[in-house]
């Protein structure tokens, strides 16, 4: 952690830089340096050691523009050559840097091949040569182009002999503020360095480039390039009759993409890079609120069961359209998690902005890269489900459930989840893509079932615990693409009213894997049987008993109870699809719906 400062104005820069640098020395003090532009001639002074050791015989260069640095060595030993400011081959560009350039070696090798001569071992110096490479006559243009190639963190201040009347400053992750005064401007790593000159500051945001001139300043927002990973074929139907069918066939891949490179089986944990920056803050979180709409809200409900059971943190799940008008009980140790495929759903975004206003930590689980939710949340996880074109969400839901399971391990292992339990969940997660592929093999069977039940106008979906939200999802999917009436209900709730509707004209889909509430599900199935209701069961492979009490069974492979929703929902997506197909519905663009609901 180094300290940087810059001054441009009417006063001699050196004394300002010196007093500011002394206040920054707590950030690192193994060497320091100044560069001051005097009539466009750069003056450079660098020393190893503390400022106080050289105070007696300091130079006093004239010039009203300058930058300075106090170093805490990261890359390159404590030498004068490695101290800042660094400069380019022509001694035109002078730069001070706080941060770490991760890809500096690769860039350095390239620059050396292009003829650049380096004078230090540091990562920072490559910034000078990169700027030199792009420098025509405009410093901020060269800085903007150079930073596009950089991976890592930086707070920088740059001056140039050939474009002298300015300081260009930029930040990514490392702190950097601007000090604004009537006729002078400062840049520094910390307010303490400039407080004697001004109390007016601007906190630069990531990817912002500030240009300070003797009489004014402006800020450029550099939008980070984001790469669409998707291949064009993916955004086409790929030979399927509908996008929804293609996207359902990609559900095993959606699980695969979500877990890829994120499971650490030997440690029974997960790597979620998008949370790195808030890792420490997450340890203190003692309440979670999951907010989403539609299908994504059912993922939130499943997440609530997972997080309560395996992390032991009080967890709420609510829909955006309600949450935004609620007065939720939160405090500084509450985190709000927003789930959205599109990242543009108005109700979810409104709830997000509400939480941000209250200073609540916001985390996004998003599919669309660079969407509003992804940009506005403090941190997040991409589900990597690829483009989802059909209005009815399918594979993105699998991506959301899988991501919530990983988040559960992430939080759990930060708390009292054991290595053994972590390993068990991560090991089972790794098996899920293959298990999901097994379910796709029952495609024809599900198609036959749709044929068998196509004349019914009403359907119940029932489930308990982790599969109660899946019953809600099954009903929503059938409603939104087949326009048939369908209701999802907690199986235990049926006898408190809904069972009044049960008769031979109202079939029920019962999601009853062999889990901790299986026996309860069997009892509820018996109650429906007793009222001549027909039942399709989603049951665990090997459960032959169930065949005796229901009309039809679709089997899903055995997995951990908390992961069953990721498998049990797949047959429900296909059942809805084949019923809609038989009813000749416009499956990819159902009436009255939109893929992303961007209005309230
Ligand atoms: C689901 O099939 C629907 N398209 C709809 O309920 C959707 O889940 C909801 O609008 C939320 O969308 P989001 O995930 O893009 O925020």
XYZ file of C-alpha atoms and ligand atoms in Angstrom:
616
model
C 0.000 0.000 0.000
C 1.714 3.163 -1.214
C 0.690 6.814 -1.011
C 0.403 9.126 -3.978
C -0.270 12.847 -4.288
C -0.466 15.371 -7.129
C -0.807 19.158 -7.263
C -1.693 21.609 -10.040
C -2.440 25.243 -9.401
C -0.883 28.642 -8.840
C 1.337 27.715 -5.889
C 4.778 26.055 -6.112
C 3.934 22.362 -6.189
C 6.915 20.945 -4.279
C 6.044 22.201 -0.755
C 2.444 21.060 -1.200
C 3.602 17.648 -2.334
C 6.107 17.403 0.508
C 3.616 18.211 3.292
C 1.071 15.860 1.758
C 3.556 13.051 1.329
C 4.540 13.226 4.968
C 0.890 12.594 5.902
C 0.846 9.593 3.555
C 3.998 7.990 4.897
C 1.916 5.651 7.112
C 1.000 3.909 3.864
C 4.603 2.954 3.143
C 7.965 4.478 3.783
C 10.751 2.454 2.242
C 11.412 5.083 -0.458
C 9.849 8.219 -1.907
C 10.027 10.531 -4.887
C 8.811 13.678 -6.598
C 8.505 14.933 -10.110
C 7.720 18.580 -10.732
C 7.161 20.194 -14.125
C 9.053 23.470 -14.319
C 8.328 25.233 -17.610
C 7.549 21.864 -19.093
C 10.880 20.506 -17.913
C 10.367 17.640 -15.504
C 12.383 17.681 -12.294
C 12.826 14.214 -10.718
C 13.959 13.447 -7.177
C 13.863 9.930 -5.666
C 15.395 8.512 -2.486
C 15.449 5.262 -0.541
C 14.462 5.806 3.123
C 12.118 8.062 5.064
C 11.415 11.673 4.057
C 12.676 12.922 7.434
C 16.109 11.454 6.703
C 16.548 13.869 3.747
C 14.619 16.842 5.018
C 17.807 18.858 5.561
C 18.946 18.960 1.985
C 15.806 18.826 -0.019
C 15.804 20.503 -3.415
C 13.181 23.156 -4.001
C 12.303 22.956 -7.624
C 9.956 25.597 -8.996
C 6.893 24.612 -10.961
C 3.178 24.528 -10.175
C 2.520 20.985 -11.363
C 3.869 17.887 -9.678
C 3.332 14.381 -8.428
C 4.881 12.467 -5.536
C 4.910 9.005 -4.030
C 5.854 7.175 -0.867
C 6.473 3.468 -1.390
C 5.713 0.176 0.263
C 7.517 -2.279 -1.967
C 5.491 -5.025 -3.589
C 7.180 -5.824 -6.902
C 10.920 -5.015 -6.987
C 13.318 -4.456 -4.109
C 13.749 -1.246 -2.151
C 16.050 0.688 -4.477
C 16.115 4.193 -5.884
C 15.433 2.855 -9.372
C 12.343 1.033 -8.085
C 11.013 4.060 -6.255
C 8.446 6.273 -7.924
C 7.892 8.394 -10.018
C 8.692 6.066 -12.898
C 9.204 7.379 -16.454
C 9.171 6.174 -20.041
C 12.007 5.795 -22.559
C 11.846 9.441 -23.685
C 11.430 10.817 -20.149
C 8.165 12.394 -21.353
C 5.765 10.493 -19.093
C 6.181 10.560 -15.280
C 3.885 8.419 -13.137
C 3.202 7.443 -9.551
C 1.187 4.275 -8.799
C -0.486 2.660 -5.812
C -1.683 -0.877 -6.456
C -0.576 -4.070 -8.181
C -0.503 -4.735 -11.927
C -1.178 -8.478 -12.151
C -0.366 -8.928 -15.862
C 2.740 -6.714 -15.799
C 5.238 -9.427 -16.809
C 3.278 -10.343 -19.929
C 2.927 -6.638 -20.861
C 6.608 -5.969 -20.063
C 7.784 -8.787 -22.340
C 5.615 -7.378 -25.142
C 6.914 -3.818 -24.611
C 10.536 -4.975 -24.557
C 9.949 -6.757 -27.888
C 8.612 -3.406 -29.153
C 11.925 -1.772 -28.120
C 11.058 -0.234 -24.764
C 13.923 0.009 -22.226
C 13.028 -0.523 -18.580
C 14.983 1.072 -15.688
C 13.298 -0.742 -12.768
C 11.989 -4.146 -11.705
C 8.590 -2.812 -10.751
C 5.154 -3.633 -12.165
C 4.286 0.091 -12.077
C 6.878 1.149 -14.663
C 5.070 -0.740 -17.407
C 2.281 1.829 -17.143
C 4.730 4.540 -18.290
C 5.791 2.579 -21.365
C 2.217 1.569 -22.184
C 1.182 5.247 -22.051
C 4.262 6.108 -24.136
C 3.133 3.491 -26.689
C -0.224 5.248 -27.137
C 0.943 8.817 -26.614
C 0.380 11.070 -29.587
C -0.192 14.505 -28.068
C -3.003 13.916 -25.609
C -2.083 12.450 -22.240
C -5.561 11.325 -21.051
C -6.203 9.584 -24.388
C -2.933 7.659 -23.990
C -3.721 6.813 -20.351
C -7.223 5.593 -21.314
C -5.818 3.262 -24.001
C -3.025 2.011 -21.764
C -5.331 1.145 -18.866
C -7.467 -1.000 -21.125
C -4.618 -3.513 -21.243
C -4.034 -3.563 -17.531
C -5.312 -6.202 -15.115
C -4.978 -5.389 -11.437
C -5.482 -2.480 -9.136
C -4.312 1.046 -9.482
C -4.473 4.605 -8.254
C -2.218 6.636 -10.558
C -1.210 10.240 -11.235
C 0.605 11.061 -14.450
C 2.285 14.164 -15.908
C 3.909 14.659 -19.262
C 6.465 17.030 -20.703
C 4.761 17.040 -24.127
C 1.249 17.648 -22.753
C 2.329 19.589 -19.695
C -0.530 21.693 -18.369
C -2.349 18.801 -16.673
C -2.266 15.879 -14.278
C -4.139 12.752 -15.360
C -5.333 10.517 -12.502
C -7.170 7.190 -12.643
C -8.368 4.516 -10.266
C -9.407 0.909 -10.156
C -9.931 -0.508 -6.711
C -7.112 1.467 -5.032
C -8.472 4.545 -3.266
C -8.054 7.931 -4.985
C -9.622 11.309 -4.261
C -9.558 14.677 -5.918
C -9.187 17.873 -3.904
C -10.980 20.835 -5.440
C -10.184 24.427 -4.666
C -10.921 27.760 -6.327
C -7.774 27.800 -8.431
C -5.929 24.623 -7.617
C -6.572 20.915 -7.768
C -5.048 17.988 -5.940
C -5.158 14.211 -6.197
C -4.280 11.884 -3.323
C -4.662 8.398 -1.903
C -6.136 9.815 1.291
C -7.881 13.044 2.373
C -5.297 13.549 5.113
C -2.723 14.510 2.485
C -4.712 17.445 1.162
C -6.941 18.558 4.022
C -4.740 21.583 4.722
C -5.499 22.838 1.202
C -9.176 21.993 0.726
C -12.119 20.194 2.274
C -13.882 19.819 -1.062
C -13.164 16.327 -2.343
C -14.406 13.947 -4.996
C -14.032 10.203 -4.467
C -13.073 8.772 -7.832
C -14.980 5.589 -8.726
C -13.486 2.540 -10.390
C -12.649 3.093 -14.087
C -12.813 6.877 -13.767
C -10.060 9.062 -15.265
C -9.704 12.626 -13.971
C -7.958 15.371 -15.919
C -6.795 18.214 -13.668
C -5.830 21.480 -15.349
C -4.636 24.769 -13.767
C -8.135 26.260 -14.050
C -10.535 23.313 -14.113
C -10.923 19.555 -14.150
C -13.142 16.936 -15.738
C -13.733 13.241 -15.198
C -13.972 10.590 -17.909
C -15.845 7.381 -17.122
C -14.097 4.458 -18.777
C -16.596 1.674 -19.212
C -14.802 -1.627 -18.726
C -14.964 -3.854 -21.768
C -17.111 -6.900 -21.002
C -16.836 -9.981 -23.150
C -19.946 -11.828 -24.261
C -18.922 -15.412 -23.825
C -21.827 -16.655 -25.878
C -21.340 -18.100 -29.353
C -23.773 -16.871 -32.036
C -25.163 -20.412 -32.456
C -26.224 -20.253 -28.818
C -28.474 -17.297 -29.599
C -30.087 -19.290 -32.374
C -32.473 -22.243 -32.033
C -29.825 -24.733 -33.014
C -32.318 -26.873 -34.875
C -34.843 -27.084 -32.040
C -38.505 -26.238 -32.646
C -38.471 -23.636 -29.903
C -35.898 -21.685 -27.903
C -37.558 -23.050 -24.765
C -36.919 -26.670 -25.844
C -33.305 -25.819 -26.709
C -32.842 -24.052 -23.354
C -34.427 -26.947 -21.425
C -32.079 -29.376 -23.224
C -29.250 -27.089 -22.028
C -30.293 -27.361 -18.361
C -27.514 -29.913 -17.511
C -25.013 -27.561 -19.206
C -26.387 -24.624 -17.225
C -25.576 -26.503 -14.011
C -22.125 -27.359 -15.459
C -21.433 -23.727 -16.383
C -22.481 -22.494 -12.961
C -20.148 -24.867 -11.081
C -17.252 -24.794 -13.568
C -13.999 -23.759 -11.854
C -15.856 -22.865 -8.645
C -15.914 -26.151 -6.704
C -12.934 -26.910 -4.431
C -13.759 -30.509 -3.536
C -10.658 -31.216 -1.428
C -11.520 -28.225 0.805
C -15.256 -28.831 0.748
C -15.687 -25.222 -0.347
C -16.320 -23.021 -3.364
C -14.532 -20.139 -5.112
C -16.863 -17.230 -5.915
C -14.486 -14.565 -7.260
C -17.241 -11.971 -7.460
C -17.467 -11.970 -3.649
C -13.745 -11.681 -2.936
C -13.911 -7.959 -2.307
C -16.601 -8.342 0.364
C -15.414 -11.619 1.874
C -14.558 -10.122 5.263
C -17.779 -8.129 5.422
C -19.759 -11.297 4.688
C -18.374 -12.956 7.805
C -20.241 -10.412 9.919
C -23.564 -10.853 8.108
C -26.251 -12.167 10.494
C -29.363 -11.750 8.352
C -30.027 -12.458 4.681
C -32.883 -11.224 2.500
C -33.385 -12.763 -0.939
C -35.393 -10.688 -3.391
C -36.567 -11.583 -6.897
C -39.640 -11.834 -9.136
C -41.472 -14.649 -10.896
C -39.456 -17.786 -11.439
C -36.392 -16.189 -9.852
C -38.428 -15.613 -6.665
C -38.955 -19.364 -6.411
C -35.190 -19.810 -6.557
C -35.046 -17.318 -3.688
C -37.481 -19.429 -1.691
C -35.363 -22.569 -2.236
C -32.295 -20.510 -1.228
C -34.014 -19.597 2.048
C -34.333 -23.286 2.976
C -30.707 -23.974 2.021
C -29.225 -20.984 3.899
C -31.280 -21.478 7.062
C -30.541 -25.207 7.244
C -26.837 -25.184 6.336
C -25.667 -21.694 7.390
C -28.016 -21.009 10.304
C -28.469 -17.323 9.408
C -32.030 -15.878 9.568
C -33.098 -15.655 5.925
C -36.104 -14.040 4.308
C -37.295 -14.460 0.716
C -39.644 -11.940 -0.841
C -40.865 -10.774 -4.231
C -39.530 -7.434 -5.478
C -42.957 -5.895 -6.054
C -43.845 -6.376 -2.376
C -40.428 -5.871 -0.842
C -39.983 -2.427 -2.369
C -42.981 -1.165 -0.375
C -42.251 -3.076 2.819
C -40.354 -1.681 5.817
C -37.965 -4.599 6.292
C -36.044 -4.926 9.563
C -32.421 -4.576 8.606
C -29.176 -3.413 10.131
C -25.547 -3.071 9.074
C -25.060 -6.817 9.300
C -27.894 -7.559 6.901
C -27.134 -8.498 3.316
C -29.680 -8.387 0.509
C -29.309 -10.863 -2.358
C -31.037 -10.039 -5.661
C -31.739 -12.815 -8.170
C -32.549 -12.018 -11.777
C -31.915 -13.680 -15.133
C -32.114 -10.441 -17.110
C -30.805 -8.141 -14.401
C -33.290 -5.553 -15.674
C -36.512 -6.433 -13.801
C -37.923 -3.142 -12.530
C -39.372 -4.394 -9.225
C -36.162 -6.190 -8.300
C -34.035 -3.170 -9.242
C -36.275 -0.857 -7.223
C -35.849 -3.095 -4.175
C -32.099 -3.072 -4.813
C -31.953 0.721 -4.908
C -34.006 0.847 -1.692
C -31.462 -1.353 0.068
C -28.552 0.648 -1.318
C -30.143 3.858 -0.002
C -30.137 2.236 3.447
C -26.476 1.234 3.099
C -27.339 -2.479 3.076
C -24.756 -4.754 1.409
C -26.211 -5.840 -1.928
C -25.248 -9.023 -3.791
C -26.468 -9.960 -7.259
C -27.091 -13.408 -8.733
C -27.427 -12.483 -12.397
C -27.261 -14.144 -15.799
C -26.906 -11.187 -18.179
C -23.400 -9.760 -18.030
C -23.233 -6.014 -17.534
C -26.957 -5.684 -16.769
C -28.201 -2.996 -14.352
C -28.406 -5.446 -11.446
C -24.864 -6.659 -12.113
C -23.587 -3.094 -12.259
C -25.551 -1.698 -9.307
C -25.003 -4.449 -6.728
C -21.899 -4.228 -4.502
C -20.779 -7.680 -5.562
C -22.213 -10.685 -7.273
C -22.131 -14.017 -9.018
C -22.907 -14.633 -12.656
C -24.949 -17.824 -13.238
C -23.355 -18.259 -16.705
C -26.476 -19.929 -18.144
C -25.870 -18.398 -21.601
C -28.528 -16.464 -23.515
C -32.106 -17.320 -22.490
C -34.362 -16.178 -25.314
C -37.676 -17.919 -24.537
C -39.877 -15.785 -22.260
C -40.458 -18.730 -19.952
C -37.328 -19.133 -17.879
C -35.902 -22.659 -17.688
C -32.098 -23.168 -17.704
C -31.507 -19.818 -15.962
C -33.593 -21.148 -13.033
C -31.254 -24.147 -12.804
C -28.304 -21.735 -12.855
C -29.877 -19.737 -10.009
C -30.568 -22.817 -7.842
C -27.042 -24.157 -8.409
C -25.536 -20.769 -7.565
C -27.586 -20.567 -4.359
C -26.321 -24.022 -3.363
C -22.726 -22.824 -3.884
C -23.465 -19.630 -1.944
C -24.765 -21.799 0.894
C -21.436 -23.653 1.006
C -19.571 -20.330 0.765
C -21.395 -18.844 3.770
C -21.456 -22.188 5.611
C -17.717 -22.744 5.365
C -17.179 -19.160 6.542
C -19.167 -20.229 9.629
C -19.598 -23.624 11.304
C -20.203 -25.898 8.312
C -17.735 -28.755 8.690
C -15.192 -29.824 6.062
C -17.062 -33.163 5.850
C -20.427 -31.498 5.177
C -18.850 -29.039 2.756
C -17.171 -31.883 0.867
C -20.480 -33.826 0.744
C -22.413 -30.943 -0.795
C -19.651 -29.956 -3.248
C -19.157 -33.581 -4.269
C -22.888 -33.990 -4.958
C -22.979 -30.656 -6.832
C -20.220 -31.902 -9.123
C -22.358 -34.951 -10.024
C -25.509 -32.939 -10.853
C -24.876 -32.220 -14.576
C -24.680 -35.973 -15.326
C -27.728 -36.693 -13.144
C -29.679 -33.987 -14.964
C -28.734 -35.560 -18.312
C -30.321 -38.810 -17.091
C -33.665 -37.016 -16.650
C -33.555 -35.729 -20.234
C -33.618 -39.365 -21.361
C -37.221 -39.535 -20.040
C -38.230 -36.855 -22.506
C -40.507 -39.160 -24.496
C -42.153 -40.498 -21.353
C -42.957 -36.951 -20.243
C -44.310 -36.218 -23.729
C -46.633 -39.250 -23.400
C -47.807 -37.993 -20.002
C -48.616 -34.619 -21.517
C -50.594 -36.423 -24.184
C -52.446 -38.379 -21.426
C -53.308 -35.238 -19.414
C -53.866 -32.754 -22.263
C -57.599 -32.530 -21.824
C -57.514 -31.422 -18.177
C -58.039 -27.696 -17.589
C -56.779 -27.477 -13.989
C -53.658 -28.808 -12.303
C -52.312 -28.806 -8.735
C -48.604 -28.886 -8.030
C -47.693 -29.880 -4.452
C -44.415 -30.199 -2.609
C -42.895 -29.741 0.799
C -39.782 -27.983 2.178
C -37.188 -27.606 -0.624
C -39.738 -28.721 -3.202
C -42.599 -26.468 -2.154
C -41.120 -23.605 -4.286
C -40.658 -26.134 -7.118
C -44.396 -26.819 -6.985
C -44.909 -23.065 -7.404
C -42.462 -23.022 -10.348
C -44.160 -26.027 -12.004
C -47.523 -24.290 -11.791
C -46.125 -20.990 -13.109
C -44.445 -22.680 -16.076
C -47.676 -24.480 -17.040
C -49.735 -21.290 -16.655
C -47.437 -19.008 -18.614
C -46.943 -21.193 -21.719
C -50.070 -23.403 -21.913
C -52.568 -20.875 -20.457
C -54.082 -23.756 -18.422
C -55.084 -23.059 -14.808
C -52.477 -24.400 -12.406
C -51.758 -23.804 -8.743
C -48.738 -24.595 -6.630
C -49.291 -25.320 -2.957
C -47.424 -26.634 0.064
C -48.701 -30.216 0.345
C -49.494 -29.685 4.014
C -51.677 -26.720 3.125
C -54.051 -28.679 0.851
C -56.282 -29.818 3.683
C -56.737 -26.227 4.856
C -58.913 -25.440 1.813
C -57.513 -26.218 -1.658
C -58.369 -29.935 -1.342
C -61.989 -28.862 -1.774
C -61.214 -28.555 -5.511
C -59.846 -32.079 -5.843
C -61.798 -34.549 -7.960
C -61.209 -36.751 -10.981
C -61.010 -33.575 -13.186
C -58.201 -31.928 -11.230
C -54.930 -33.890 -11.506
C -52.051 -33.231 -9.121
C -48.304 -33.290 -9.731
C -46.714 -34.299 -6.411
C -42.996 -33.585 -6.045
C -41.959 -36.239 -3.514
C -38.267 -37.254 -3.652
C -37.088 -39.602 -0.893
C -36.161 -36.841 1.553
C -36.884 -35.846 5.157
C -40.541 -35.020 4.375
C -41.279 -37.953 2.057
C -43.598 -39.722 4.509
C -45.582 -36.498 4.933
C -45.921 -36.241 1.152
C -47.218 -39.817 0.996
C -49.919 -38.927 3.520
C -50.976 -35.900 1.455
C -51.035 -38.038 -1.689
C -53.310 -40.511 0.084
C -55.681 -37.640 0.997
C -55.930 -36.684 -2.706
C -56.342 -40.304 -3.792
C -59.187 -40.608 -1.350
C -60.984 -37.871 -3.280
C -60.419 -39.587 -6.670
C -57.745 -37.080 -7.713
C -55.218 -38.467 -10.257
C -51.573 -38.010 -9.355
C -48.288 -37.789 -11.227
C -45.373 -38.204 -8.804
C -41.857 -36.859 -9.241
C -40.003 -39.465 -7.154
C -36.485 -40.718 -6.475
C -35.193 -43.528 -8.687
C -35.504 -46.877 -6.915
C -38.661 -45.916 -5.031
C -40.958 -48.646 -6.279
C -43.454 -48.153 -3.437
C -44.743 -44.890 -4.825
C -46.061 -46.655 -7.917
C -48.715 -48.299 -5.741
C -50.332 -45.026 -4.693
C -50.049 -42.749 -7.733
C -51.128 -42.922 -11.377
C -47.830 -42.014 -13.024
C -44.251 -41.542 -11.872
C -41.339 -39.624 -13.330
C -38.124 -40.633 -11.605
C -35.206 -38.357 -10.766
C -31.768 -39.633 -9.652
C -30.907 -39.670 -5.945
C -29.058 -36.645 -4.562
C -28.805 -34.595 -1.370
C -32.190 -33.275 -0.126
C -31.071 -29.634 -0.536
C -30.132 -30.336 -4.171
C -33.307 -32.224 -5.181
C -35.030 -29.023 -6.477
C -32.314 -28.764 -9.160
C -33.432 -32.135 -10.550
C -37.130 -32.248 -9.676
C -37.932 -29.081 -11.663
C -36.603 -30.441 -14.965
C -39.547 -32.838 -15.684
C -41.967 -30.025 -14.760
C -40.451 -27.720 -17.394
C -40.784 -30.451 -20.026
C -44.357 -31.371 -18.923
C -45.440 -27.734 -19.341
C -43.672 -27.507 -22.703
C -45.304 -30.615 -24.179
C -48.772 -29.608 -22.949
C -48.315 -26.160 -24.524
C -47.120 -27.847 -27.715
C -50.206 -30.054 -27.829
C -52.349 -26.950 -27.330
C -50.427 -25.239 -30.148
C -49.399 -22.261 -28.044
C -46.790 -19.664 -29.094
C -44.338 -21.211 -26.645
C -41.409 -18.778 -26.983
C -43.569 -15.649 -26.905
C -46.618 -16.422 -24.729
C -49.426 -13.883 -24.797
C -49.341 -10.961 -22.371
C -45.752 -11.693 -21.236
C -42.284 -10.184 -21.765
C -38.834 -11.702 -21.208
C -37.749 -8.856 -18.976
C -40.366 -6.855 -17.093
C -38.685 -3.444 -17.049
C -41.712 -1.491 -15.882
C -43.368 -1.577 -12.476
C -40.430 -16.805 -15.870
O -40.605 -17.795 -16.775
C -40.941 -15.511 -16.302
N -40.366 -15.097 -17.504
C -40.875 -14.447 -15.237
O -41.597 -14.882 -14.120
C -39.449 -14.090 -14.785
O -38.929 -15.103 -13.996
C -39.517 -12.813 -13.962
O -40.041 -11.792 -14.754
C -38.147 -12.427 -13.432
O -37.291 -12.168 -14.486
P -35.732 -11.983 -14.181
O -35.189 -13.274 -13.662
O -35.139 -11.586 -15.493
O -35.617 -10.883 -13.152
